Coordinates of C-alpha atoms and ligand atoms in Angstrom, one line a residue:
M1 CA -157.6 36.0 -34.3
T2 CA -157.1 38.2 -37.3
D3 CA -157.2 42.0 -38.0
R4 CA -160.4 41.2 -39.6
T5 CA -163.5 43.2 -38.3
C6 CA -166.8 41.2 -37.3
L7 CA -170.2 42.3 -36.5
S8 CA -172.2 39.5 -34.7
V9 CA -176.0 39.7 -35.0
V10 CA -177.5 37.8 -32.2
L11 CA -181.2 36.9 -32.7
A12 CA -183.1 37.1 -29.4
A13 CA -186.8 38.3 -30.6
G14 CA -188.1 34.7 -29.8
E15 CA -191.2 34.8 -27.4
G16 CA -190.1 31.4 -25.7
T17 CA -193.8 30.6 -25.2
R18 CA -192.9 26.9 -24.0
M19 CA -190.7 28.2 -21.4
K20 CA -193.8 29.2 -19.5
S21 CA -192.2 32.2 -18.0
A22 CA -192.5 35.8 -17.2
K23 CA -189.0 36.1 -18.1
P24 CA -187.8 36.2 -21.8
K25 CA -186.5 32.9 -22.9
V26 CA -182.8 34.3 -23.6
L27 CA -182.5 35.7 -20.0
H28 CA -182.7 32.1 -18.3
E29 CA -179.5 31.3 -17.3
I30 CA -176.8 28.5 -17.8
A31 CA -174.3 28.3 -15.3
G32 CA -174.9 31.8 -13.6
L33 CA -175.2 33.7 -16.8
S34 CA -178.2 34.6 -19.1
M35 CA -178.1 32.5 -22.7
V36 CA -177.8 35.6 -24.3
G37 CA -174.9 36.3 -22.3
H38 CA -173.0 33.2 -23.2
V39 CA -173.6 34.0 -26.9
L40 CA -172.3 37.5 -26.5
N41 CA -169.2 36.3 -24.6
A42 CA -168.5 33.8 -27.0
V43 CA -168.7 35.9 -30.1
A44 CA -166.5 38.3 -28.5
E45 CA -164.0 35.8 -27.7
A46 CA -163.9 34.8 -31.3
G47 CA -162.8 38.3 -32.0
G48 CA -166.2 39.7 -32.6
T49 CA -165.6 43.4 -33.0
A50 CA -169.2 44.8 -32.7
A51 CA -172.5 43.2 -31.5
A52 CA -176.0 44.0 -32.8
V53 CA -178.8 42.2 -30.6
V54 CA -182.4 41.9 -32.3
V55 CA -185.1 41.8 -29.6
G56 CA -188.7 41.4 -29.3
P57 CA -191.1 44.7 -28.7
G58 CA -190.8 45.9 -25.1
R59 CA -187.9 43.8 -24.2
D60 CA -185.8 46.3 -22.4
D61 CA -184.7 43.6 -20.0
V62 CA -182.6 41.9 -22.8
A63 CA -181.3 45.2 -24.1
A64 CA -180.1 45.9 -20.8
E65 CA -178.4 42.6 -20.3
A66 CA -176.8 42.8 -23.6
R67 CA -175.7 46.4 -22.8
R68 CA -174.3 45.1 -19.3
L69 CA -172.0 42.5 -21.0
V70 CA -171.2 44.6 -24.3
P71 CA -172.0 48.4 -23.6
S72 CA -171.3 49.2 -27.2
A73 CA -174.0 46.6 -28.6
T74 CA -176.7 48.0 -30.6
I75 CA -180.2 47.2 -30.0
H76 CA -183.0 46.5 -32.7
V77 CA -186.2 45.7 -32.2
Q78 CA -188.3 43.3 -34.2
T79 CA -191.9 44.0 -33.8
E80 CA -193.4 41.2 -36.1
R81 CA -191.5 38.0 -36.1
L82 CA -191.5 37.2 -39.8
G83 CA -188.3 34.8 -39.9
T84 CA -184.7 34.6 -39.3
A85 CA -183.7 36.7 -42.2
H86 CA -186.3 39.2 -41.5
A87 CA -184.7 39.4 -37.9
V88 CA -181.2 39.9 -39.4
L89 CA -182.3 42.6 -41.6
H90 CA -183.1 44.6 -38.5
A91 CA -179.5 45.3 -38.0
E92 CA -179.3 46.6 -41.3
T93 CA -177.6 50.0 -40.3
E94 CA -175.0 48.1 -38.6
L95 CA -174.8 45.6 -41.5
A96 CA -174.3 48.5 -43.9
K97 CA -171.1 49.7 -42.0
G98 CA -169.2 47.1 -44.1
Y99 CA -167.6 44.6 -41.5
D100 CA -165.5 41.9 -43.0
D101 CA -167.2 39.0 -41.4
V102 CA -170.8 38.9 -40.0
I103 CA -171.7 36.2 -37.6
V104 CA -175.4 35.5 -37.0
A105 CA -176.1 33.7 -33.7
F106 CA -179.1 32.6 -31.9
G107 CA -179.6 34.0 -28.4
D108 CA -181.1 30.6 -27.5
T109 CA -178.4 28.5 -28.4
P110 CA -175.7 29.2 -25.8
L111 CA -173.2 26.4 -26.0
V112 CA -171.6 27.3 -29.2
A113 CA -167.7 27.3 -28.4
P114 CA -165.7 30.4 -29.4
E115 CA -163.5 28.3 -31.5
T116 CA -166.4 27.2 -33.3
F117 CA -167.4 30.9 -34.1
G118 CA -163.7 31.3 -34.9
R119 CA -163.8 28.7 -37.6
L120 CA -166.9 30.0 -39.3
R121 CA -164.8 33.4 -39.5
S122 CA -162.0 31.5 -41.0
A123 CA -164.0 29.9 -43.8
V124 CA -165.3 33.4 -44.5
A125 CA -161.7 34.8 -44.7
A126 CA -160.7 31.8 -47.0
G127 CA -163.4 33.1 -49.3
A128 CA -166.9 32.0 -48.7
A129 CA -169.7 34.2 -48.7
V130 CA -172.0 32.0 -46.9
V131 CA -170.8 29.6 -44.3
A132 CA -173.0 27.1 -42.5
L133 CA -172.8 25.3 -39.1
G134 CA -173.5 22.0 -39.7
F135 CA -173.8 19.0 -37.4
E136 CA -174.8 15.2 -37.6
A137 CA -178.3 15.1 -35.9
A138 CA -179.4 12.0 -33.8
N139 CA -182.7 12.9 -34.8
P140 CA -182.9 15.3 -37.7
F141 CA -186.7 16.2 -37.3
G142 CA -187.2 19.9 -36.9
Y143 CA -184.1 20.9 -38.3
G144 CA -183.1 22.5 -41.6
R145 CA -181.0 19.9 -43.9
L146 CA -177.8 20.9 -45.6
V147 CA -177.9 19.8 -49.3
V148 CA -174.5 19.1 -50.6
E149 CA -173.9 18.4 -54.2
H150 CA -170.4 17.7 -55.7
G151 CA -168.9 18.6 -52.4
R152 CA -170.3 21.8 -52.1
L153 CA -173.3 23.3 -50.1
T154 CA -176.0 24.1 -52.4
R155 CA -179.0 24.6 -50.5
I156 CA -180.6 24.5 -46.9
V157 CA -184.0 23.0 -46.9
E158 CA -186.4 23.4 -43.9
G159 CA -187.7 20.0 -42.7
R160 CA -191.4 21.1 -43.5
D161 CA -190.3 22.0 -47.1
A162 CA -188.1 19.1 -47.7
T163 CA -188.8 16.1 -50.0
E164 CA -188.7 12.5 -48.9
D165 CA -185.1 12.2 -49.9
Q166 CA -184.0 15.4 -48.5
R167 CA -185.7 14.4 -45.0
R168 CA -183.2 11.5 -45.1
I169 CA -180.0 13.9 -44.9
R170 CA -178.6 13.6 -41.4
L171 CA -176.4 16.6 -42.0
C172 CA -178.6 19.5 -40.3
N173 CA -178.2 23.1 -40.1
G174 CA -177.2 24.4 -36.7
G175 CA -178.9 27.6 -37.8
L176 CA -175.8 29.8 -37.1
M177 CA -174.1 31.4 -40.0
A178 CA -170.9 33.3 -41.1
L179 CA -171.3 35.6 -43.8
S180 CA -168.8 37.7 -45.9
G181 CA -169.7 41.3 -44.8
A182 CA -169.2 42.9 -48.1
H183 CA -172.1 40.6 -49.8
A184 CA -174.2 40.1 -46.6
L185 CA -176.6 42.9 -46.7
A186 CA -177.6 42.7 -50.5
L187 CA -177.8 38.9 -50.4
L188 CA -180.5 39.4 -47.2
K189 CA -182.4 41.8 -48.9
R190 CA -183.4 39.4 -51.7
I191 CA -184.7 36.7 -49.6
G192 CA -188.2 36.2 -50.0
N193 CA -190.8 34.4 -48.1
V194 CA -192.5 31.9 -50.5
N195 CA -192.3 28.5 -48.3
A196 CA -194.3 26.5 -45.9
K197 CA -194.2 28.8 -43.1
G198 CA -194.5 32.0 -45.3
E199 CA -191.3 33.3 -43.3
Y200 CA -188.2 35.1 -44.6
Y201 CA -185.7 32.1 -44.1
L202 CA -182.0 33.1 -43.6
T203 CA -181.2 29.7 -45.0
D204 CA -182.3 30.9 -48.4
I205 CA -178.9 33.0 -48.4
V206 CA -176.9 30.0 -49.7
E207 CA -179.0 29.5 -53.1
L208 CA -178.9 33.4 -53.5
A209 CA -175.0 33.3 -53.1
L210 CA -174.4 30.8 -55.2
A211 CA -176.7 32.2 -58.0
E212 CA -174.2 35.4 -57.7
G213 CA -171.4 33.2 -58.3
L214 CA -170.2 33.3 -54.8
S215 CA -169.1 30.1 -52.7
T216 CA -170.6 28.4 -49.8
A217 CA -169.0 26.3 -47.0
I218 CA -169.9 24.3 -44.1
V219 CA -168.1 24.0 -40.8
E220 CA -169.1 21.2 -38.7
A221 CA -169.3 21.0 -34.8
P222 CA -170.7 18.2 -32.5
E223 CA -174.5 18.2 -31.9
E224 CA -174.2 19.1 -28.3
E225 CA -172.9 22.6 -29.3
V226 CA -175.9 23.6 -31.5
R227 CA -178.4 22.6 -28.8
G228 CA -180.8 25.2 -28.7
V229 CA -183.3 25.7 -25.8
N230 CA -187.2 25.9 -25.9
D231 CA -188.6 24.7 -22.8
R232 CA -187.2 24.1 -19.5
I233 CA -186.4 20.5 -20.1
Q234 CA -184.0 21.5 -22.7
L235 CA -182.7 24.2 -20.3
A236 CA -181.8 21.6 -17.8
E237 CA -180.2 19.4 -20.6
V238 CA -178.1 22.5 -21.7
E239 CA -177.2 23.2 -18.2
A240 CA -175.9 19.8 -17.6
I241 CA -173.8 19.8 -20.6
A242 CA -172.3 23.3 -19.5
Q243 CA -171.6 21.7 -16.0
A244 CA -169.9 18.8 -17.5
R245 CA -167.6 21.3 -19.8
L246 CA -166.7 23.3 -16.7
R247 CA -165.9 20.6 -14.4
E248 CA -163.6 18.8 -17.1
A249 CA -162.0 22.2 -17.6
A250 CA -161.4 22.6 -13.8
M251 CA -159.8 19.2 -13.5
R252 CA -157.6 19.7 -16.5
S253 CA -156.4 23.0 -14.9
G254 CA -155.5 21.4 -11.9
V255 CA -158.5 21.0 -9.6
S256 CA -159.3 17.7 -7.6
M257 CA -163.0 16.8 -7.2
T258 CA -164.0 13.5 -5.2
A259 CA -167.4 13.5 -7.1
P260 CA -167.2 16.2 -9.9
E261 CA -170.8 15.3 -10.9
T262 CA -172.1 17.0 -7.5
V263 CA -169.9 20.0 -8.0
F264 CA -171.7 22.9 -9.8
M265 CA -169.9 26.0 -11.0
S266 CA -170.8 29.3 -12.8
Y267 CA -169.3 30.3 -16.3
D268 CA -166.5 32.3 -14.9
T269 CA -165.6 30.3 -11.6
H270 CA -161.9 30.4 -11.7
F271 CA -159.2 28.1 -10.1
E272 CA -155.6 28.2 -9.5
Q273 CA -154.0 24.8 -9.4
D274 CA -154.2 22.4 -6.4
V275 CA -157.5 23.3 -5.2
F276 CA -159.4 20.4 -3.7
L277 CA -163.1 20.2 -3.8
E278 CA -165.3 17.9 -1.9
P279 CA -168.7 16.6 -2.9
H280 CA -171.7 19.0 -3.2
V281 CA -169.9 22.2 -3.5
V282 CA -171.7 25.1 -5.4
F283 CA -170.3 28.0 -7.0
G284 CA -172.4 31.3 -7.9
P285 CA -170.8 33.8 -10.3
G286 CA -167.7 35.7 -9.6
V287 CA -165.5 33.2 -7.6
S288 CA -161.9 33.0 -7.9
I289 CA -160.0 30.4 -6.0
D290 CA -156.3 30.4 -5.4
S291 CA -154.0 27.6 -5.1
G292 CA -154.0 25.0 -2.2
V293 CA -157.5 25.9 -1.3
T294 CA -159.6 23.1 0.2
I295 CA -163.5 23.4 -0.3
R296 CA -165.3 20.9 2.1
A297 CA -168.5 19.3 1.4
Y298 CA -171.9 21.4 1.1
S299 CA -170.3 24.8 0.9
H300 CA -171.8 27.6 -1.3
L301 CA -169.7 30.4 -2.6
A302 CA -170.3 33.3 -4.7
G303 CA -168.7 36.7 -5.7
C304 CA -165.7 36.0 -3.6
H305 CA -161.9 35.6 -3.6
V306 CA -160.4 32.9 -1.5
A307 CA -156.6 32.9 -1.2
S308 CA -154.0 30.1 -1.2
G309 CA -154.1 27.5 1.7
A310 CA -157.2 28.3 3.0
V311 CA -159.9 25.7 4.2
I312 CA -163.8 26.4 3.7
G313 CA -166.4 24.4 5.1
P314 CA -168.2 21.7 5.5
F315 CA -171.3 23.5 5.4
A316 CA -169.8 26.9 4.9
R317 CA -171.6 30.0 2.8
I318 CA -169.4 32.7 1.5
R319 CA -171.3 35.5 0.1
P320 CA -170.5 38.2 -2.5
K321 CA -167.8 41.0 -1.9
S322 CA -166.2 38.8 0.3
R323 CA -162.4 38.2 0.3
I324 CA -161.0 35.3 2.4
G325 CA -157.3 35.6 3.1
E326 CA -154.4 33.1 3.0
K327 CA -154.8 30.0 5.4
V328 CA -158.0 31.2 6.9
H329 CA -160.1 28.4 8.3
I330 CA -163.9 28.8 7.9
G331 CA -166.0 26.1 9.6
N332 CA -169.3 24.5 9.6
F333 CA -172.3 26.8 9.4
V334 CA -170.4 29.9 9.0
E335 CA -171.8 32.6 7.0
V336 CA -169.4 35.5 5.5
N337 CA -171.0 38.4 3.7
R338 CA -169.2 41.4 2.4
S339 CA -166.3 40.6 4.6
V340 CA -162.9 40.8 4.3
L341 CA -160.6 38.1 6.3
A342 CA -156.9 38.7 6.6
A343 CA -154.5 35.6 6.7
K344 CA -154.8 33.0 9.2
V345 CA -158.2 34.2 10.5
E346 CA -160.3 31.4 12.0
A347 CA -164.2 31.2 12.3
N348 CA -164.7 27.5 12.8
H349 CA -168.2 27.2 13.9
L350 CA -171.6 28.7 13.7
A351 CA -170.9 32.5 12.7
Y352 CA -172.2 35.3 10.9
L353 CA -169.9 37.8 9.7
G354 CA -171.5 40.5 7.7
D355 CA -169.8 44.0 6.4
T356 CA -166.8 42.9 8.5
T357 CA -163.0 43.5 8.4
V358 CA -161.1 40.8 10.5
G359 CA -157.4 41.5 11.1
E360 CA -154.9 38.7 10.8
G361 CA -154.6 35.8 13.0
T362 CA -158.1 36.6 14.7
N363 CA -160.1 33.9 16.2
I364 CA -163.8 34.1 16.0
G365 CA -165.4 32.0 18.6
A366 CA -168.4 29.8 17.8
G367 CA -171.8 31.5 17.8
T368 CA -170.2 34.9 17.2
I369 CA -172.9 37.1 15.3
T370 CA -172.0 40.6 13.9
C371 CA -175.3 42.3 14.1
N372 CA -174.6 44.6 10.7
F373 CA -178.5 45.6 10.1
D374 CA -180.5 47.8 12.3
G375 CA -183.6 47.4 10.2
A376 CA -182.9 50.0 8.0
D377 CA -179.2 50.3 7.2
K378 CA -176.0 48.2 7.1
H379 CA -173.3 49.1 9.3
P380 CA -169.6 47.9 9.4
T381 CA -167.6 46.0 12.0
V382 CA -163.9 46.3 12.1
I383 CA -161.9 43.6 14.2
G384 CA -158.3 44.1 14.6
K385 CA -155.5 41.5 14.4
D386 CA -154.7 38.8 16.9
V387 CA -158.3 39.2 18.6
F388 CA -159.9 36.6 20.4
V389 CA -163.7 36.9 20.0
G390 CA -165.2 34.5 22.8
S391 CA -168.2 32.2 21.7
N392 CA -171.5 33.5 21.6
S393 CA -170.7 37.0 21.2
T394 CA -173.2 39.6 19.6
L395 CA -171.1 42.2 18.0
I396 CA -173.3 45.3 17.3
A397 CA -172.4 47.4 14.3
P398 CA -171.1 50.1 13.8
L399 CA -168.1 48.7 15.7
T400 CA -164.5 49.0 16.1
I401 CA -162.4 46.4 18.1
G402 CA -158.6 47.2 18.4
D403 CA -155.8 44.8 18.1
E404 CA -155.2 41.8 20.6
V405 CA -158.5 42.6 22.2
L406 CA -160.0 39.6 24.1
I407 CA -163.8 39.6 24.3
A408 CA -165.4 37.3 26.8
A409 CA -167.5 34.6 25.9
G410 CA -171.1 35.4 25.9
S411 CA -170.6 39.3 25.5
T412 CA -172.9 41.8 23.9
I413 CA -170.4 44.3 22.5
S414 CA -172.0 47.8 21.2
Q415 CA -169.2 50.3 22.1
N416 CA -165.7 50.3 20.5
V417 CA -163.0 48.5 22.4
E418 CA -159.3 49.8 22.7
D419 CA -156.2 47.7 21.5
G420 CA -155.2 45.1 24.1
A421 CA -158.5 45.4 26.3
L422 CA -160.1 42.4 27.8
A423 CA -164.1 43.4 27.2
F424 CA -167.1 42.1 28.9
G425 CA -170.3 42.7 27.9
R426 CA -172.4 40.6 30.0
P427 CA -173.7 40.7 33.8
R428 CA -171.3 39.5 36.3
Q429 CA -171.9 35.9 37.5
S430 CA -173.5 35.6 41.0
A431 CA -174.0 32.5 43.0
L432 CA -176.0 31.8 46.2
P433 CA -174.2 29.2 48.3
D434 CA -176.1 25.7 49.0
R435 CA -179.4 27.1 47.0
G436 CA -178.8 24.6 44.1
A437 CA -178.4 21.5 45.9
E438 CA -181.7 22.4 48.2
K439 CA -183.7 22.9 45.2
I440 CA -182.7 19.9 43.4
R441 CA -183.5 17.8 46.4
A442 CA -186.7 19.5 47.0
N443 CA -187.8 18.6 43.4
K444 CA -186.6 14.9 44.0
V445 CA -188.9 14.7 46.9
K446 CA -191.8 16.2 44.9
R447 CA -191.5 13.8 42.1
A448 CA -191.3 10.8 44.5
E449 CA -194.7 12.0 46.2
R450 CA -196.2 12.4 43.1
K451 CA -195.3 9.1 41.8
A452 CA -196.8 7.6 45.2
R453 CA -199.9 9.0 44.5
G454 CA -200.0 7.1 41.3
G455 CA -199.8 10.7 39.4
Ligands
UD1_1 C1 -183.8 27.5 -37.7 C2 -183.2 27.4 -39.2 C3 -183.1 25.7 -39.4 C4 -181.9 25.0 -38.3 C5 -182.6 25.5 -36.7 C6 -181.6 25.2 -35.9 C7 -183.9 29.0 -40.5 C8 -185.1 29.4 -41.6 N1 -184.0 27.7 -40.2 O1 -185.0 27.0 -37.6 O2 -182.4 25.4 -40.7 O3 -182.0 23.8 -38.4 O4 -182.7 27.0 -36.8 O5 -182.0 25.4 -34.5 O6 -183.2 29.8 -40.3 N2 -185.9 34.7 -34.2 C9 -186.1 36.0 -34.3 N3 -187.0 36.5 -35.1 C10 -187.7 35.8 -35.9 C11 -187.5 34.5 -36.0 C12 -186.4 33.9 -35.3 O7 -185.5 36.6 -33.4 O8 -188.6 36.3 -36.6 C13 -184.7 33.9 -33.5 C14 -185.3 32.9 -32.6 O9 -185.6 33.4 -31.4 C15 -184.3 31.9 -32.4 C16 -183.6 32.1 -33.6 O10 -183.9 33.2 -34.3 O11 -183.3 32.3 -31.4 C17 -183.9 30.8 -34.6 O12 -185.4 31.0 -34.7 P1 -186.2 29.5 -34.8 O13 -187.6 30.0 -34.9 O14 -186.1 28.8 -33.6 O15 -185.8 28.8 -36.1 P2 -186.1 27.1 -36.2 O16 -187.4 26.9 -37.1 O17 -185.5 26.4 -35.3
MG2 MG1 -185.1 26.8 -33.1

């Protein structure tokens, strides 16, 4: 946005007891990405130049997730949970570096849009030392209230410290804030803990700033954005909001969906124009779909790229590290895993392609299975172009099949096949004249005799 520098302090030291989980709360996922990941991505998109993440003791897993997304993120361990201001101060070394803007975000509040963080920063750039994120709460219970006098924010009062009158205020504190980097550290250090909970409240920074003659501001956002997650019910509610946003964005960018409410995406699902999605399609992380692709009902895709004009499904599964070429047809009950299919490949029914490369125009018959795993290691299968793999073929990797090869149906192929060959991997058929009819007639007689005996 600007050339101003910005430090984001992400509070993620909450215990998340109500999640009833061995996993820390902020690592629970929304649309295929941890909650803390959503926050880190949003602040980065809002121009955050550095990130400091405050974690609980022993939370190497949260630290690792933060570093996966922002390798330069600094990690600060809050051993005792003494309040939001206490938590922010754990990033003192970073705050002391003198960034222009400081954002304080919560790791369990994953829906705040990058534009909203941007608006908070703009208010700092415009001169406010403290900017609160306000929202009109349908039910203000449990939230801090924003006290506005003569048009300016004078105080944030926590519900349990509020007077009757203050409790009636509907404009609530979203919790997140932006601070002027020039003043943040000095103000934070002066916050005390004389209140109902005996905690160091970040919200006290409003009064302290005003006492210094600094100014405050409020940026408003829809309540939806400041939704925090404390339990798995709220996790599902936030997921639903995230999915609704993703569907809407996809449709706006040119994706058609017969029943959008049945399509589930990941935070990073990418579509070009004129993609058509039938009902009940699920996208795990890392999927990119080019123009003109149709994905038919009940298909599951993750970590793959699908090139233009391909038709996937119904009931197809495309797994990570797969690349599906232009105009490929993948039909029902076909699983593709870590495989690269060139243009116009067809695998229309009941197949498994794992660690496989398939050349252009090749047809994979129904029931073809690549045996890529020997119980210890995975092995590759390379299939050339314009190959016809007959139905019910078993391809035992490692294996290389040349171009224009024809594999007879029902073959088990464990040796490489040269270009142009016709390969059989099955016993030759034999037939005994008349024996079939003799047997069938004898069986008929036996059944009739048994029936006559009353059996
Ligand atoms: C906070 C705000 C309240 C606001 C509400 C919005 C304060 C004092 N109050 O209250 O005005 O309406 O958010 O949801 O800021 N955390 C730590 N270490 C701590 C304490 C908190 O990391 O010592 C983290 C929590 O994990 C959480 C966030 O900071 O992600 C907010 O803490 P929480 O206890 O949920 O604050 P609220 O009481 O909800
Ligand atoms: Mg809270």
